[in-house]
Every structure is written in structure tokens, then in C-alpha cells.
mmCIF file of C-alpha atoms in Angstrom:
data_model
loop_
_atom_site.group_PDB
_atom_site.id
_atom_site.type_symbol
_atom_site.label_atom_id
_atom_site.label_comp_id
_atom_site.label_asym_id
_atom_site.label_seq_id
_atom_site.Cartn_x
_atom_site.Cartn_y
_atom_site.Cartn_z
ATOM 1 C CA MET A 1 125.311 63.885 102.304
ATOM 2 C CA ALA A 2 126.058 66.465 104.975
ATOM 3 C CA ALA A 3 123.485 69.081 105.879
ATOM 4 C CA ALA A 4 123.972 72.601 104.595
ATOM 5 C CA GLN A 5 125.804 74.942 106.929
ATOM 6 C CA PRO A 6 123.710 77.541 108.788
ATOM 7 C CA GLY A 7 123.695 80.946 107.122
ATOM 8 C CA PHE A 8 123.852 79.728 103.541
ATOM 9 C CA ARG A 9 120.866 80.237 101.276
ATOM 10 C CA THR A 10 118.950 77.083 100.432
ATOM 11 C CA SER A 11 116.795 78.262 97.556
ATOM 12 C CA ALA A 12 116.687 80.970 94.953
ATOM 13 C CA PRO A 13 114.433 83.906 95.869
ATOM 14 C CA GLY A 14 111.126 83.713 94.078
ATOM 15 C CA GLY A 15 111.989 80.485 92.234
ATOM 16 C CA PRO A 16 109.982 77.255 92.530
ATOM 17 C CA ARG A 17 112.088 74.835 94.508
ATOM 18 C CA GLY A 18 113.016 71.672 92.648
ATOM 19 C CA THR A 19 113.414 73.200 89.180
ATOM 20 C CA ASP A 20 116.795 73.135 87.468
ATOM 21 C CA THR A 21 116.905 76.913 87.324
ATOM 22 C CA SER A 22 116.154 77.418 91.003
ATOM 23 C CA ARG A 23 118.640 74.723 92.069
ATOM 24 C CA ARG A 24 121.367 76.307 89.963
ATOM 25 C CA ALA A 25 120.566 79.771 91.310
ATOM 26 C CA ALA A 26 120.455 78.473 94.884
ATOM 27 C CA THR A 27 123.798 76.689 94.603
ATOM 28 C CA THR A 28 125.377 79.682 92.862
ATOM 29 C CA GLY A 29 124.211 81.932 95.684
ATOM 30 C CA ARG A 30 125.484 79.534 98.348
ATOM 31 C CA ILE A 31 128.941 79.321 96.778
ATOM 32 C CA LYS A 32 129.083 83.129 96.723
ATOM 33 C CA ASP A 33 128.003 83.116 100.368
ATOM 34 C CA PHE A 34 130.723 80.580 101.121
ATOM 35 C CA ILE A 35 133.370 82.833 99.582
ATOM 36 C CA LEU A 36 132.167 85.766 101.662
ATOM 37 C CA VAL A 37 131.730 83.882 104.947
ATOM 38 C CA GLU A 38 135.154 82.268 104.626
ATOM 39 C CA GLY A 39 136.738 85.618 103.834
ATOM 40 C CA LEU A 40 138.303 84.358 100.617
ATOM 41 C CA ARG A 41 140.085 86.819 98.354
ATOM 42 C CA PRO A 42 140.846 86.848 94.611
ATOM 43 C CA GLY A 43 143.358 84.099 93.877
ATOM 44 C CA ASP A 44 142.398 81.942 96.883
ATOM 45 C CA LEU A 45 141.744 78.257 96.180
ATOM 46 C CA LEU A 46 138.192 76.971 96.617
ATOM 47 C CA PRO A 47 137.426 73.494 97.988
ATOM 48 C CA THR A 48 137.055 70.678 95.456
ATOM 49 C CA GLU A 49 133.660 69.808 93.964
ATOM 50 C CA VAL A 50 133.302 66.921 96.390
ATOM 51 C CA GLU A 51 134.161 69.108 99.366
ATOM 52 C CA LEU A 52 131.705 71.795 98.259
ATOM 53 C CA CYS A 53 128.984 69.176 97.892
ATOM 54 C CA GLU A 54 129.592 67.978 101.438
ATOM 55 C CA ARG A 55 129.892 71.442 102.973
ATOM 56 C CA LEU A 56 126.861 72.917 101.189
ATOM 57 C CA GLY A 57 124.684 69.809 101.096
ATOM 58 C CA VAL A 58 124.088 69.893 97.346
ATOM 59 C CA SER A 59 124.625 67.527 94.424
ATOM 60 C CA ARG A 60 127.784 67.445 92.351
ATOM 61 C CA SER A 61 125.886 68.366 89.188
ATOM 62 C CA SER A 62 124.496 71.466 90.916
ATOM 63 C CA VAL A 63 128.001 72.492 91.971
ATOM 64 C CA ARG A 64 129.330 72.005 88.447
ATOM 65 C CA GLU A 65 126.533 74.097 86.925
ATOM 66 C CA ALA A 66 127.011 76.808 89.542
ATOM 67 C CA ILE A 67 130.765 76.904 88.957
ATOM 68 C CA ARG A 68 130.180 77.311 85.219
ATOM 69 C CA THR A 69 127.856 80.235 85.895
ATOM 70 C CA LEU A 70 130.274 81.869 88.339
ATOM 71 C CA SER A 71 133.148 81.352 85.915
ATOM 72 C CA THR A 72 131.233 83.175 83.188
ATOM 73 C CA LEU A 73 130.746 86.095 85.589
ATOM 74 C CA GLY A 74 134.427 86.106 86.537
ATOM 75 C CA ILE A 75 133.626 85.346 90.189
ATOM 76 C CA VAL A 76 135.623 82.115 90.031
ATOM 77 C CA ASP A 77 138.535 81.092 87.826
ATOM 78 C CA VAL A 78 138.624 77.425 86.784
ATOM 79 C CA ARG A 79 142.184 76.292 86.096
ATOM 80 C CA HIS A 80 141.978 72.809 84.657
ATOM 81 C CA GLY A 81 144.337 70.453 86.419
ATOM 82 C CA HIS A 82 144.882 72.904 89.275
ATOM 83 C CA GLY A 83 141.509 73.692 90.814
ATOM 84 C CA THR A 84 138.980 76.497 91.104
ATOM 85 C CA TYR A 85 140.048 79.851 92.501
ATOM 86 C CA VAL A 86 138.270 83.023 93.516
ATOM 87 C CA GLY A 87 138.341 85.166 90.382
ATOM 88 C CA ALA A 88 139.675 88.671 89.889
ATOM 89 C CA MET A 89 136.080 89.727 89.165
ATOM 90 C CA SER A 90 136.962 92.060 86.326
ATOM 91 C CA LEU A 91 134.326 93.822 84.274
ATOM 92 C CA ASP A 92 135.233 91.937 81.086
ATOM 93 C CA ALA A 93 131.861 90.185 80.924
ATOM 94 C CA LEU A 94 130.053 93.511 81.293
ATOM 95 C CA VAL A 95 132.157 95.022 78.528
ATOM 96 C CA GLU A 96 131.472 92.134 76.138
ATOM 97 C CA MET A 97 127.742 92.290 76.805
ATOM 98 C CA LEU A 98 127.562 96.051 76.285
ATOM 99 C CA VAL A 99 129.666 95.905 73.118
ATOM 100 C CA PHE A 100 127.426 93.176 71.697
ATOM 101 C CA ARG A 101 124.326 95.136 72.655
ATOM 102 C CA GLY A 102 125.642 98.282 71.017
ATOM 103 C CA VAL A 103 126.646 96.514 67.799
ATOM 104 C CA LEU A 104 123.695 94.129 67.517
ATOM 105 C CA SER A 105 120.838 96.532 68.068
ATOM 106 C CA PRO A 106 121.820 100.174 68.330
ATOM 107 C CA GLY A 107 118.287 101.127 67.278
ATOM 108 C CA ASP A 108 116.459 104.293 68.279
ATOM 109 C CA ASP A 109 119.019 106.601 66.705
ATOM 110 C CA LEU A 110 122.079 104.945 68.275
ATOM 111 C CA ARG A 111 120.488 104.809 71.710
ATOM 112 C CA ALA A 112 122.818 102.105 73.084
ATOM 113 C CA LEU A 113 125.997 104.084 72.415
ATOM 114 C CA ARG A 114 124.374 107.303 73.578
ATOM 115 C CA ASP A 115 123.637 105.595 76.890
ATOM 116 C CA VAL A 116 127.281 104.554 77.244
ATOM 117 C CA VAL A 117 128.523 108.064 76.485
ATOM 118 C CA GLU A 118 126.090 109.527 79.015
ATOM 119 C CA ILE A 119 127.350 107.164 81.713
ATOM 120 C CA ARG A 120 130.954 108.113 80.914
ATOM 121 C CA GLN A 121 130.065 111.770 81.349
ATOM 122 C CA VAL A 122 128.243 111.120 84.614
ATOM 123 C CA LEU A 123 131.280 109.272 85.998
ATOM 124 C CA ASP A 124 133.711 112.003 84.923
ATOM 125 C CA HIS A 125 131.551 114.805 86.283
ATOM 126 C CA GLY A 126 130.709 112.852 89.431
ATOM 127 C CA MET A 127 134.378 112.277 90.276
ATOM 128 C CA ALA A 128 135.489 115.776 89.242
ATOM 129 C CA GLU A 129 135.919 117.231 92.719
ATOM 130 C CA ARG A 130 137.897 114.232 93.942
ATOM 131 C CA ILE A 131 140.110 114.194 90.866
ATOM 132 C CA VAL A 132 140.818 117.912 91.221
ATOM 133 C CA ALA A 133 141.549 117.538 94.943
ATOM 134 C CA SER A 134 143.966 114.685 94.241
ATOM 135 C CA LEU A 135 145.898 116.557 91.540
ATOM 136 C CA ALA A 136 145.754 120.151 92.819
ATOM 137 C CA GLY A 137 149.236 121.605 93.158
ATOM 138 C CA THR A 138 150.936 118.652 91.488
ATOM 139 C CA SER A 139 152.911 118.344 88.272
ATOM 140 C CA ASN A 140 152.172 115.415 85.965
ATOM 141 C CA PRO A 141 154.556 115.423 82.995
ATOM 142 C CA ASP A 142 153.491 111.907 81.963
ATOM 143 C CA LEU A 143 149.897 113.044 81.521
ATOM 144 C CA HIS A 144 150.974 116.208 79.700
ATOM 145 C CA THR A 145 153.003 114.025 77.341
ATOM 146 C CA LEU A 146 149.874 111.986 76.592
ATOM 147 C CA VAL A 147 147.986 115.205 75.819
ATOM 148 C CA ASP A 148 150.739 116.354 73.459
ATOM 149 C CA GLU A 149 150.620 112.992 71.698
ATOM 150 C CA MET A 150 146.828 113.196 71.333
ATOM 151 C CA VAL A 151 147.031 116.687 69.834
ATOM 152 C CA ALA A 152 149.729 115.575 67.394
ATOM 153 C CA VAL A 153 147.805 112.469 66.324
ATOM 154 C CA ALA A 154 144.565 114.457 65.956
ATOM 155 C CA ALA A 155 146.376 116.908 63.666
ATOM 156 C CA GLU A 156 146.986 113.960 61.349
ATOM 157 C CA GLY A 157 143.265 113.156 61.316
ATOM 158 C CA ARG A 158 143.679 109.990 63.364
ATOM 159 C CA THR A 159 142.170 108.824 66.635
ATOM 160 C CA PHE A 160 144.228 108.138 69.754
ATOM 161 C CA PRO A 161 142.644 105.316 71.787
ATOM 162 C CA GLU A 162 145.820 104.173 73.591
ATOM 163 C CA GLN A 163 146.701 107.660 74.823
ATOM 164 C CA ASP A 164 143.058 108.380 75.671
ATOM 165 C CA ARG A 165 142.754 105.332 77.897
ATOM 166 C CA ALA A 166 146.113 105.946 79.575
ATOM 167 C CA PHE A 167 145.116 109.551 80.278
ATOM 168 C CA HIS A 168 141.804 108.728 81.940
ATOM 169 C CA THR A 169 143.416 105.911 83.923
ATOM 170 C CA GLY A 170 146.118 108.318 85.046
ATOM 171 C CA LEU A 171 143.589 110.900 86.225
ATOM 172 C CA LEU A 172 142.026 108.308 88.518
ATOM 173 C CA ALA A 173 145.264 106.694 89.672
ATOM 174 C CA ARG A 174 145.549 108.807 92.816
ATOM 175 C CA LEU A 175 142.013 108.062 94.002
ATOM 176 C CA ASP A 176 141.439 105.381 96.610
ATOM 177 C CA ASN A 177 138.628 103.827 94.597
ATOM 178 C CA ALA A 178 139.551 100.919 92.356
ATOM 179 C CA LEU A 179 135.953 100.307 91.239
ATOM 180 C CA VAL A 180 135.437 103.699 89.624
ATOM 181 C CA GLY A 181 138.642 103.198 87.665
ATOM 182 C CA GLN A 182 137.378 99.840 86.416
ATOM 183 C CA LEU A 183 134.004 101.326 85.479
ATOM 184 C CA VAL A 184 135.546 104.235 83.602
ATOM 185 C CA SER A 185 137.872 101.842 81.778
ATOM 186 C CA ALA A 186 135.025 99.451 80.962
ATOM 187 C CA PHE A 187 132.746 102.093 79.488
ATOM 188 C CA TRP A 188 135.676 103.677 77.662
ATOM 189 C CA GLU A 189 136.372 100.317 76.018
ATOM 190 C CA VAL A 190 132.738 99.849 74.989
ATOM 191 C CA HIS A 191 132.687 103.356 73.551
ATOM 192 C CA THR A 192 135.930 102.852 71.603
ATOM 193 C CA VAL A 193 134.965 99.460 70.177
ATOM 194 C CA VAL A 194 131.404 100.342 69.203
ATOM 195 C CA VAL A 195 131.975 103.731 67.520
ATOM 196 C CA PRO A 196 133.798 102.338 64.433
ATOM 197 C CA THR A 197 131.226 99.567 63.946
ATOM 198 C CA LEU A 198 128.418 102.111 63.683
ATOM 199 C CA GLY A 199 130.160 104.171 61.022
ATOM 200 C CA LEU A 200 130.273 107.343 63.112
ATOM 201 C CA SER A 201 132.688 110.010 61.936
ATOM 202 C CA VAL A 202 134.121 112.289 64.617
ATOM 203 C CA ALA A 203 137.586 112.748 63.091
ATOM 204 C CA ALA A 204 136.891 116.385 62.265
ATOM 205 C CA ASP A 205 136.433 117.118 65.964
ATOM 206 C CA MET A 206 139.424 115.105 67.213
ATOM 207 C CA ASP A 207 141.460 118.258 67.804
ATOM 208 C CA GLN A 208 138.830 119.607 70.199
ATOM 209 C CA THR A 209 138.700 116.309 72.049
ATOM 210 C CA ALA A 210 142.495 116.108 72.309
ATOM 211 C CA ARG A 211 142.836 119.662 73.603
ATOM 212 C CA ALA A 212 139.982 119.150 76.060
ATOM 213 C CA HIS A 213 142.134 116.539 77.797
ATOM 214 C CA GLY A 214 144.767 119.221 78.297
ATOM 215 C CA LEU A 215 142.173 121.601 79.731
ATOM 216 C CA MET A 216 141.028 118.905 82.143
ATOM 217 C CA LEU A 217 144.571 118.319 83.343
ATOM 218 C CA ASP A 218 145.387 122.022 83.639
ATOM 219 C CA ALA A 219 142.209 122.597 85.655
ATOM 220 C CA ALA A 220 142.904 119.665 87.975
ATOM 221 C CA GLU A 221 146.488 120.776 88.656
ATOM 222 C CA ALA A 222 145.221 124.307 89.312
ATOM 223 C CA GLY A 223 142.588 123.026 91.736
ATOM 224 C CA ASP A 224 139.777 124.534 89.624
ATOM 225 C CA ALA A 225 136.802 122.173 89.744
ATOM 226 C CA ARG A 226 134.557 124.479 87.709
ATOM 227 C CA ALA A 227 137.071 124.609 84.858
ATOM 228 C CA PHE A 228 137.461 120.835 85.081
ATOM 229 C CA HIS A 229 133.713 120.365 84.628
ATOM 230 C CA ALA A 230 133.742 122.698 81.627
ATOM 231 C CA ALA A 231 136.620 120.752 80.085
ATOM 232 C CA VAL A 232 134.799 117.443 80.584
ATOM 233 C CA THR A 233 131.807 118.887 78.728
ATOM 234 C CA ALA A 234 134.063 120.054 75.883
ATOM 235 C CA HIS A 235 135.633 116.591 75.793
ATOM 236 C CA TYR A 236 132.281 114.940 75.033
ATOM 237 C CA ASP A 237 130.829 117.591 72.717
ATOM 238 C CA PRO A 238 132.132 115.980 69.479
ATOM 239 C CA ILE A 239 130.703 112.520 70.117
ATOM 240 C CA GLY A 240 127.548 114.139 71.455
ATOM 241 C CA ARG A 241 127.074 115.988 68.175
ATOM 242 C CA ALA A 242 127.697 112.803 66.216
ATOM 243 C CA LEU A 243 125.056 110.991 68.228
ATOM 244 C CA GLY A 244 122.592 113.858 68.322
ATOM 245 C CA ALA A 245 122.774 113.692 72.107
ATOM 246 C CA THR A 246 122.375 116.445 74.635
ATOM 247 C CA THR A 247 125.369 116.901 76.924
ATOM 248 C CA PRO A 248 124.351 116.559 80.606
#
């Protein structure tokens, strides 16, 4: 078997060499290193198992276990009959874990969901200046239409998850930062999925939430960061009251 290439890790940090766990961690790390060193991008084809064994100097069973781990994380995409590709690395696994955590053991007065809501607020407030700068002086009829739809749906006592997600995605669309958009979308999804399972009732405050989206958009188009921050706070007040949380 060929020797491992220079620059690739040969053991998992802190793990006793020779154990199954450390071998799996080491091989997983070396495949990630391989992707980076080779400059592979999402959708690029990885070498076969045999080729990876030869290039990394590891056993076939170690490669298989590592590929399974990386597939679970979305780092690689195994297409049976076609090969293994660099994955899109979405945040789906993170979302599923957080949803399960929130549903399985909310505990401590709904602490898990409160944490998610707090992170959503931090992201919205943290990106406020950039969002306002990107939308200042513009007209966004598509986003205003979403606000009108949210207000109308709220008047009927219903929630508006589709419009809500489209609105927040639209606010971030002009930013040159794909990761923050993915994070906002991921935590939005956790929030939306977990709330009904915990029996929280925020329908009475849906009108405030819907109109707060309009205030956010108006402030951004006017270039008013302070008003945008105030609107973000108003947006989260209803769920904050339901959770007994303090708005940051």
C-alpha cells in the first residue's frame, strides 16, 4: 500500500492511535484535507475507494467508514452506481439536529427554542447595517407584496411561514455572503418546525409580527439603520413573550 502523501493528517488529535474511533477520525480528516489540497468544489467527483486507499495509505474499511461519516455531514454525496462527489454542504444536518433537540428535550422553560430565537435575533441585528446599506434607495415591490400577504393572513388568525421565509431570504439576497443566508434560513426552519410541537400560541400577536416585516423593509429602503433595529426587535417581541424571553 502506498505511503500517505505529505501534508495529510495521519491520526486524530488527542485520540489513541490504533482504535477504531481514531482511525475513522484520522481518515475522515485526511479525506477533507484531500478535498482542500486538490481544490475540489461541490459537485466534483472524488477518486474511487481503491484510489483513495492508495493515495492516503489507509485501508478500504477506513475509507468506507469515513465516507459514511462525511456523507452524514453533507461534505460528500454518495451516488450509488455513479461515484462519490463533493457535497453541497448544506445545513440540513444542523437543522435536523436542532429540531430534534428542541422537540426531544426543550426543558428549562423552553430553553432550546429560546436559544434558537436569540440566535435569529443576533443574526438579524448583526447584519442590519449591511442589509440597510444594500437596500437603501431601492424599491422592492416583491418584498412589499410578501408583507401585504403576511398582514392579510395574520388578519385571518393564521401564520405565514412561506411568506416569512421568502421575505428574510429576500432581505439577504443582495449581500455577498451566502453563509449568513444559509444560517438565517436554517434557524428560521428550526424555529418554524419546533414552535407548533411545543404548543406555543402566538397567533394573537401575528399582526404585530407581520407589520414588523413592513417596518423592517421601509427602514432598509430609507437607509435608516436605527429604525431597522427597532423593527427587528418588534418582530421578535411576540415569540419572546410566549417564551418568557428577554429581547436582546
